[in-house]
Tab-separated table of C-alpha atoms in Angstrom:
chain	number	residue	atom	x	y	z
B	1	UNK	CA	-3.420	10.532	-16.696
B	2	UNK	CA	-5.244	9.351	-13.428
B	3	UNK	CA	-3.109	11.570	-11.599
B	4	UNK	CA	-5.189	14.568	-10.164
B	5	UNK	CA	-5.334	15.988	-6.677
B	6	UNK	CA	-8.766	14.181	-5.983
B	7	UNK	CA	-7.210	10.929	-7.009
B	8	UNK	CA	-4.119	11.252	-4.743
B	9	UNK	CA	-6.479	12.342	-1.872
B	10	UNK	CA	-8.532	9.207	-2.399
B	11	UNK	CA	-5.593	6.709	-2.825
B	12	UNK	CA	-3.386	8.132	0.057
B	13	UNK	CA	-5.763	10.022	2.445
B	14	UNK	CA	-3.495	9.746	5.454
B	15	UNK	CA	0.049	9.644	3.965
B	16	UNK	CA	2.468	12.078	5.232
B	17	UNK	CA	4.870	13.990	2.852
B	18	UNK	CA	7.725	16.452	3.360
B	19	UNK	CA	7.379	19.777	1.736
B	20	UNK	CA	9.025	23.193	1.932
B	21	UNK	CA	6.421	24.179	4.404
B	22	UNK	CA	7.223	21.122	6.665
B	23	UNK	CA	5.597	17.703	6.933
B	24	UNK	CA	1.942	17.560	6.279
B	25	UNK	CA	-0.964	14.971	5.248
B	26	UNK	CA	-1.049	14.406	1.516
B	27	UNK	CA	-4.716	15.222	1.482
B	28	UNK	CA	-3.936	18.520	3.155
B	29	UNK	CA	-0.999	19.154	0.631
B	30	UNK	CA	-3.571	18.606	-2.309
B	31	UNK	CA	-6.076	20.965	-0.624
B	32	UNK	CA	-3.468	23.580	-0.146
B	33	UNK	CA	-2.194	23.478	-3.694
B	34	UNK	CA	-5.740	23.652	-5.204
B	35	UNK	CA	-6.774	26.483	-2.893
B	36	UNK	CA	-7.860	29.821	-4.558
B	37	UNK	CA	-6.478	32.000	-1.599
B	38	UNK	CA	-4.008	33.643	-3.815
B	39	UNK	CA	-1.156	32.574	-1.605
B	40	UNK	CA	1.715	30.370	-2.877
B	41	UNK	CA	0.958	26.789	-1.918
B	42	UNK	CA	3.502	24.376	-0.527
B	43	UNK	CA	5.902	22.629	-2.783
B	44	UNK	CA	6.781	18.860	-2.984
B	45	UNK	CA	9.875	18.559	-5.045
B	46	UNK	CA	13.268	16.849	-5.633
B	47	UNK	CA	12.111	13.733	-4.002
B	48	UNK	CA	12.559	10.345	-5.774
B	49	UNK	CA	8.996	8.989	-6.871
B	50	UNK	CA	10.228	5.540	-5.732
B	51	UNK	CA	10.617	6.867	-2.230
B	52	UNK	CA	7.461	8.837	-2.014
B	53	UNK	CA	4.985	6.810	-4.073
B	54	UNK	CA	6.765	3.458	-4.949
B	55	UNK	CA	3.619	1.947	-6.296
B	56	UNK	CA	3.412	4.599	-8.973
B	57	UNK	CA	6.909	3.950	-10.494
B	58	UNK	CA	5.167	1.741	-13.057
B	59	UNK	CA	2.942	4.686	-14.115
B	60	UNK	CA	5.787	6.583	-15.637
B	61	UNK	CA	7.852	3.658	-17.105
B	62	UNK	CA	9.210	2.934	-19.572
B	63	UNK	CA	10.677	6.341	-20.204
B	64	UNK	CA	10.851	7.372	-23.835
B	65	UNK	CA	13.512	6.023	-26.157
B	66	UNK	CA	15.123	9.288	-26.552
B	67	UNK	CA	15.782	9.691	-22.748
B	68	UNK	CA	17.922	6.742	-22.950
B	69	UNK	CA	20.582	5.567	-22.290
B	70	UNK	CA	20.793	7.297	-18.942
B	71	UNK	CA	24.233	6.871	-17.434
B	72	UNK	CA	23.463	8.457	-14.284
B	73	UNK	CA	21.633	5.182	-13.274
B	74	UNK	CA	24.939	3.053	-13.707
B	75	UNK	CA	27.386	1.607	-11.335
B	76	UNK	CA	30.777	3.350	-11.278
B	77	UNK	CA	32.444	1.107	-8.537
B	78	UNK	CA	32.879	4.172	-6.433
B	79	UNK	CA	30.390	4.478	-3.562
B	80	UNK	CA	30.147	8.157	-3.286
B	81	UNK	CA	30.043	8.679	-7.039
B	82	UNK	CA	27.211	6.111	-7.246
B	83	UNK	CA	25.281	7.876	-4.547
B	84	UNK	CA	25.654	11.037	-6.294
B	85	UNK	CA	24.918	9.976	-9.731
B	86	UNK	CA	22.333	7.430	-9.003
B	87	UNK	CA	20.370	9.873	-6.939
B	88	UNK	CA	20.381	12.514	-9.651
B	89	UNK	CA	19.179	10.168	-12.164
B	90	UNK	CA	16.105	9.161	-10.203
B	91	UNK	CA	12.426	10.066	-11.351
B	92	UNK	CA	11.395	12.809	-9.012
B	93	UNK	CA	8.020	14.208	-8.151
B	94	UNK	CA	7.506	17.929	-8.750
B	95	UNK	CA	4.085	18.888	-7.119
B	96	UNK	CA	3.149	22.367	-6.438
B	97	UNK	CA	0.526	25.036	-6.361
B	98	UNK	CA	0.527	28.524	-7.928
B	99	UNK	CA	4.075	29.793	-7.604
B	100	UNK	CA	6.792	31.516	-9.482
B	101	UNK	CA	10.456	30.178	-9.641
B	102	UNK	CA	11.830	33.273	-11.516
B	103	UNK	CA	15.468	32.788	-10.910
B	104	UNK	CA	17.255	32.315	-14.255
B	105	UNK	CA	19.474	29.293	-13.898
B	106	UNK	CA	20.940	26.156	-15.702
B	107	UNK	CA	20.722	22.767	-14.037
B	108	UNK	CA	23.419	21.306	-11.885
B	109	UNK	CA	26.003	18.795	-13.174
B	110	UNK	CA	25.384	19.619	-16.899
B	111	UNK	CA	22.381	17.342	-17.204
B	112	UNK	CA	19.505	17.149	-19.437
B	113	UNK	CA	15.963	17.297	-17.799
B	114	UNK	CA	12.829	15.567	-19.070
B	115	UNK	CA	9.683	17.092	-17.481
B	116	UNK	CA	6.344	15.435	-17.761
B	117	UNK	CA	3.253	17.135	-16.913
B	118	UNK	CA	0.464	14.927	-15.464
B	119	UNK	CA	-1.998	17.579	-14.194
B	120	UNK	CA	-2.327	21.387	-14.626
B	121	UNK	CA	0.326	23.433	-16.593
B	122	UNK	CA	3.691	24.902	-16.204
B	123	UNK	CA	5.159	27.842	-18.074
B	124	UNK	CA	8.907	27.834	-18.957
B	125	UNK	CA	10.919	30.577	-20.063
B	126	UNK	CA	14.123	29.274	-21.886
B	127	UNK	CA	17.311	30.640	-23.264
B	128	UNK	CA	19.705	28.718	-25.531
B	129	UNK	CA	23.304	28.492	-24.461
B	130	UNK	CA	24.394	30.932	-27.077
B	131	UNK	CA	22.450	33.605	-25.120
B	132	UNK	CA	24.521	33.483	-22.166
B	133	UNK	CA	26.441	36.497	-22.931
B	134	UNK	CA	23.356	38.618	-22.384
B	135	UNK	CA	22.167	36.717	-19.255
B	136	UNK	CA	24.645	38.160	-16.564
B	137	UNK	CA	25.714	34.809	-15.129
B	138	UNK	CA	27.036	35.159	-11.552
B	139	UNK	CA	30.649	34.180	-12.005
B	140	UNK	CA	30.938	30.468	-12.444
B	141	UNK	CA	27.563	29.773	-10.539
B	142	UNK	CA	24.664	28.279	-12.375
B	143	UNK	CA	22.426	31.197	-11.488
B	144	UNK	CA	22.139	34.567	-13.238
B	145	UNK	CA	22.262	37.883	-11.469
B	146	UNK	CA	18.823	38.499	-13.014
B	147	UNK	CA	16.044	37.567	-10.570
B	148	UNK	CA	12.794	37.910	-12.894
B	149	UNK	CA	13.186	37.681	-16.570
B	150	UNK	CA	9.793	39.453	-16.954
B	151	UNK	CA	10.821	42.379	-14.898
B	152	UNK	CA	14.386	43.316	-15.708
B	153	UNK	CA	16.063	46.506	-14.747
B	154	UNK	CA	17.489	47.305	-18.233
B	155	UNK	CA	19.434	50.162	-16.727
B	156	UNK	CA	21.396	47.690	-14.510
B	157	UNK	CA	21.304	44.911	-17.015
B	158	UNK	CA	21.265	46.573	-20.539
B	159	UNK	CA	22.695	43.606	-22.455
B	160	UNK	CA	19.540	41.476	-21.600
B	161	UNK	CA	17.563	43.648	-24.175
B	162	UNK	CA	19.552	41.429	-26.853
B	163	UNK	CA	18.605	38.098	-25.275
B	164	UNK	CA	16.381	35.901	-27.280
B	165	UNK	CA	14.216	33.744	-25.028
B	166	UNK	CA	11.235	31.483	-25.745
B	167	UNK	CA	8.151	30.844	-23.634
B	168	UNK	CA	6.830	27.334	-23.506
B	169	UNK	CA	3.699	26.076	-21.755
B	170	UNK	CA	3.621	22.474	-20.891
B	171	UNK	CA	0.108	21.027	-20.288
B	172	UNK	CA	-1.059	17.934	-18.958
B	173	UNK	CA	-0.082	14.848	-20.922
B	174	UNK	CA	2.730	16.803	-22.428
B	175	UNK	CA	6.538	16.625	-21.837
B	176	UNK	CA	9.395	19.180	-22.267
B	177	UNK	CA	13.103	18.118	-22.860
B	178	UNK	CA	15.388	20.817	-21.488
B	179	UNK	CA	19.056	20.149	-22.786
B	180	UNK	CA	22.024	20.897	-20.743
B	181	UNK	CA	23.099	24.554	-20.695
B	182	UNK	CA	19.694	25.984	-21.522
B	183	UNK	CA	18.935	28.613	-19.065
B	184	UNK	CA	15.273	28.770	-17.794
B	185	UNK	CA	12.689	29.938	-15.360
B	186	UNK	CA	9.274	28.494	-14.296
B	187	UNK	CA	5.895	29.768	-13.482
B	188	UNK	CA	3.003	27.627	-12.072
B	189	UNK	CA	-0.439	29.250	-12.465
B	190	UNK	CA	-2.286	26.502	-10.400
B	191	UNK	CA	-2.019	23.210	-9.022
B	192	UNK	CA	0.615	21.221	-10.997
B	193	UNK	CA	1.615	17.526	-10.721
B	194	UNK	CA	4.639	16.733	-12.719
B	195	UNK	CA	7.615	14.291	-12.703
B	196	UNK	CA	11.296	14.979	-13.784
B	197	UNK	CA	14.137	12.908	-14.593
B	198	UNK	CA	17.730	14.096	-15.147
B	199	UNK	CA	19.905	12.226	-17.636
B	200	UNK	CA	23.500	12.202	-18.842
B	201	UNK	CA	25.142	10.121	-21.630
B	202	UNK	CA	27.595	10.655	-24.480
B	203	UNK	CA	25.949	13.801	-25.451
B	204	UNK	CA	26.738	15.842	-22.277
B	205	UNK	CA	28.947	13.366	-20.079
B	206	UNK	CA	32.018	15.730	-20.529
B	207	UNK	CA	29.929	18.774	-18.940
B	208	UNK	CA	29.051	16.295	-16.075
B	209	UNK	CA	32.742	15.337	-15.540
B	210	UNK	CA	33.595	19.102	-15.601
B	211	UNK	CA	31.025	20.074	-13.203
B	212	UNK	CA	32.111	17.315	-10.631
B	213	UNK	CA	35.538	18.394	-10.852
B	214	UNK	CA	34.930	21.921	-10.207
B	215	UNK	CA	32.613	21.059	-7.159
B	216	UNK	CA	35.426	19.140	-5.446
B	217	UNK	CA	37.595	20.809	-2.853
B	218	UNK	CA	40.420	18.335	-3.280
B	219	UNK	CA	42.153	19.032	-6.597
B	220	UNK	CA	44.288	15.924	-6.920
B	221	UNK	CA	41.388	13.597	-6.066
B	222	UNK	CA	39.205	15.521	-8.413
B	223	UNK	CA	41.649	15.275	-11.346
B	224	UNK	CA	41.925	11.347	-10.756
B	225	UNK	CA	38.127	10.945	-10.706
B	226	UNK	CA	37.803	13.146	-13.813
B	227	UNK	CA	40.163	11.096	-15.652
B	228	UNK	CA	38.419	7.984	-14.505
B	229	UNK	CA	35.005	9.116	-15.465
B	230	UNK	CA	35.974	10.409	-18.881
B	231	UNK	CA	37.690	7.024	-19.625
B	232	UNK	CA	34.403	5.370	-18.506
B	233	UNK	CA	32.445	7.670	-20.899
B	234	UNK	CA	34.658	7.103	-23.860
B	235	UNK	CA	34.129	3.399	-23.268
B	236	UNK	CA	30.339	3.659	-22.958
B	237	UNK	CA	30.146	5.881	-26.182
B	238	UNK	CA	31.788	2.978	-28.224
B	239	UNK	CA	29.201	0.491	-27.205
B	240	UNK	CA	26.106	-0.237	-29.174
B	241	UNK	CA	23.261	1.966	-28.129
B	242	UNK	CA	21.358	-0.968	-26.606
B	243	UNK	CA	24.172	-1.794	-24.403
B	244	UNK	CA	25.413	1.619	-23.383
B	245	UNK	CA	23.459	1.898	-20.156
């Protein structure tokens, strides 16, 4: 891939981006994430690639066949539903320096995630859904009570000793498919440039509908929307794969 910090600095020397440390010039952002100061760098994440770097969308298309169809990108004839799902289904940038996201969690809306590493590397620790009984989920939230899976207080969380996780390092030019319901954490050892796309289709649509219903504060409206989306999903699942988009 041509995506390197130096390439971005040369291509967009004065472009401004919004990070978790505020707005800054992209060239300064790239300097910060490649710094060896030992401090966590800024984070540019969960922003649609088409908004931040619209001219780079063609660099990551088409998505692999196994990432399609992606029903998040469809039209559901309801404005607020389209806004939520269409936004969720956009390819996002995930640029960072050395940092740790140790919080054990599952992704929102029961989506699958497809992460592609363009520069640097990223370490994931993942746990299959059947390991959840040992992961101390916080009620119905999508986060665990366990903050750092590499430093667990086993007197407070004794069942975690039974959990079977897997560490996966994703290097530049590689991708990771994280299915819905898989718990995970992330560590970034240095400058990292990645993209991620969330997806939903017949394989996890019911989970998405359940999540949307649970997040609504209006039970009757939520029940109607859930019934509508369930029917739409059933209809889509009956279409030939080439048309189920």
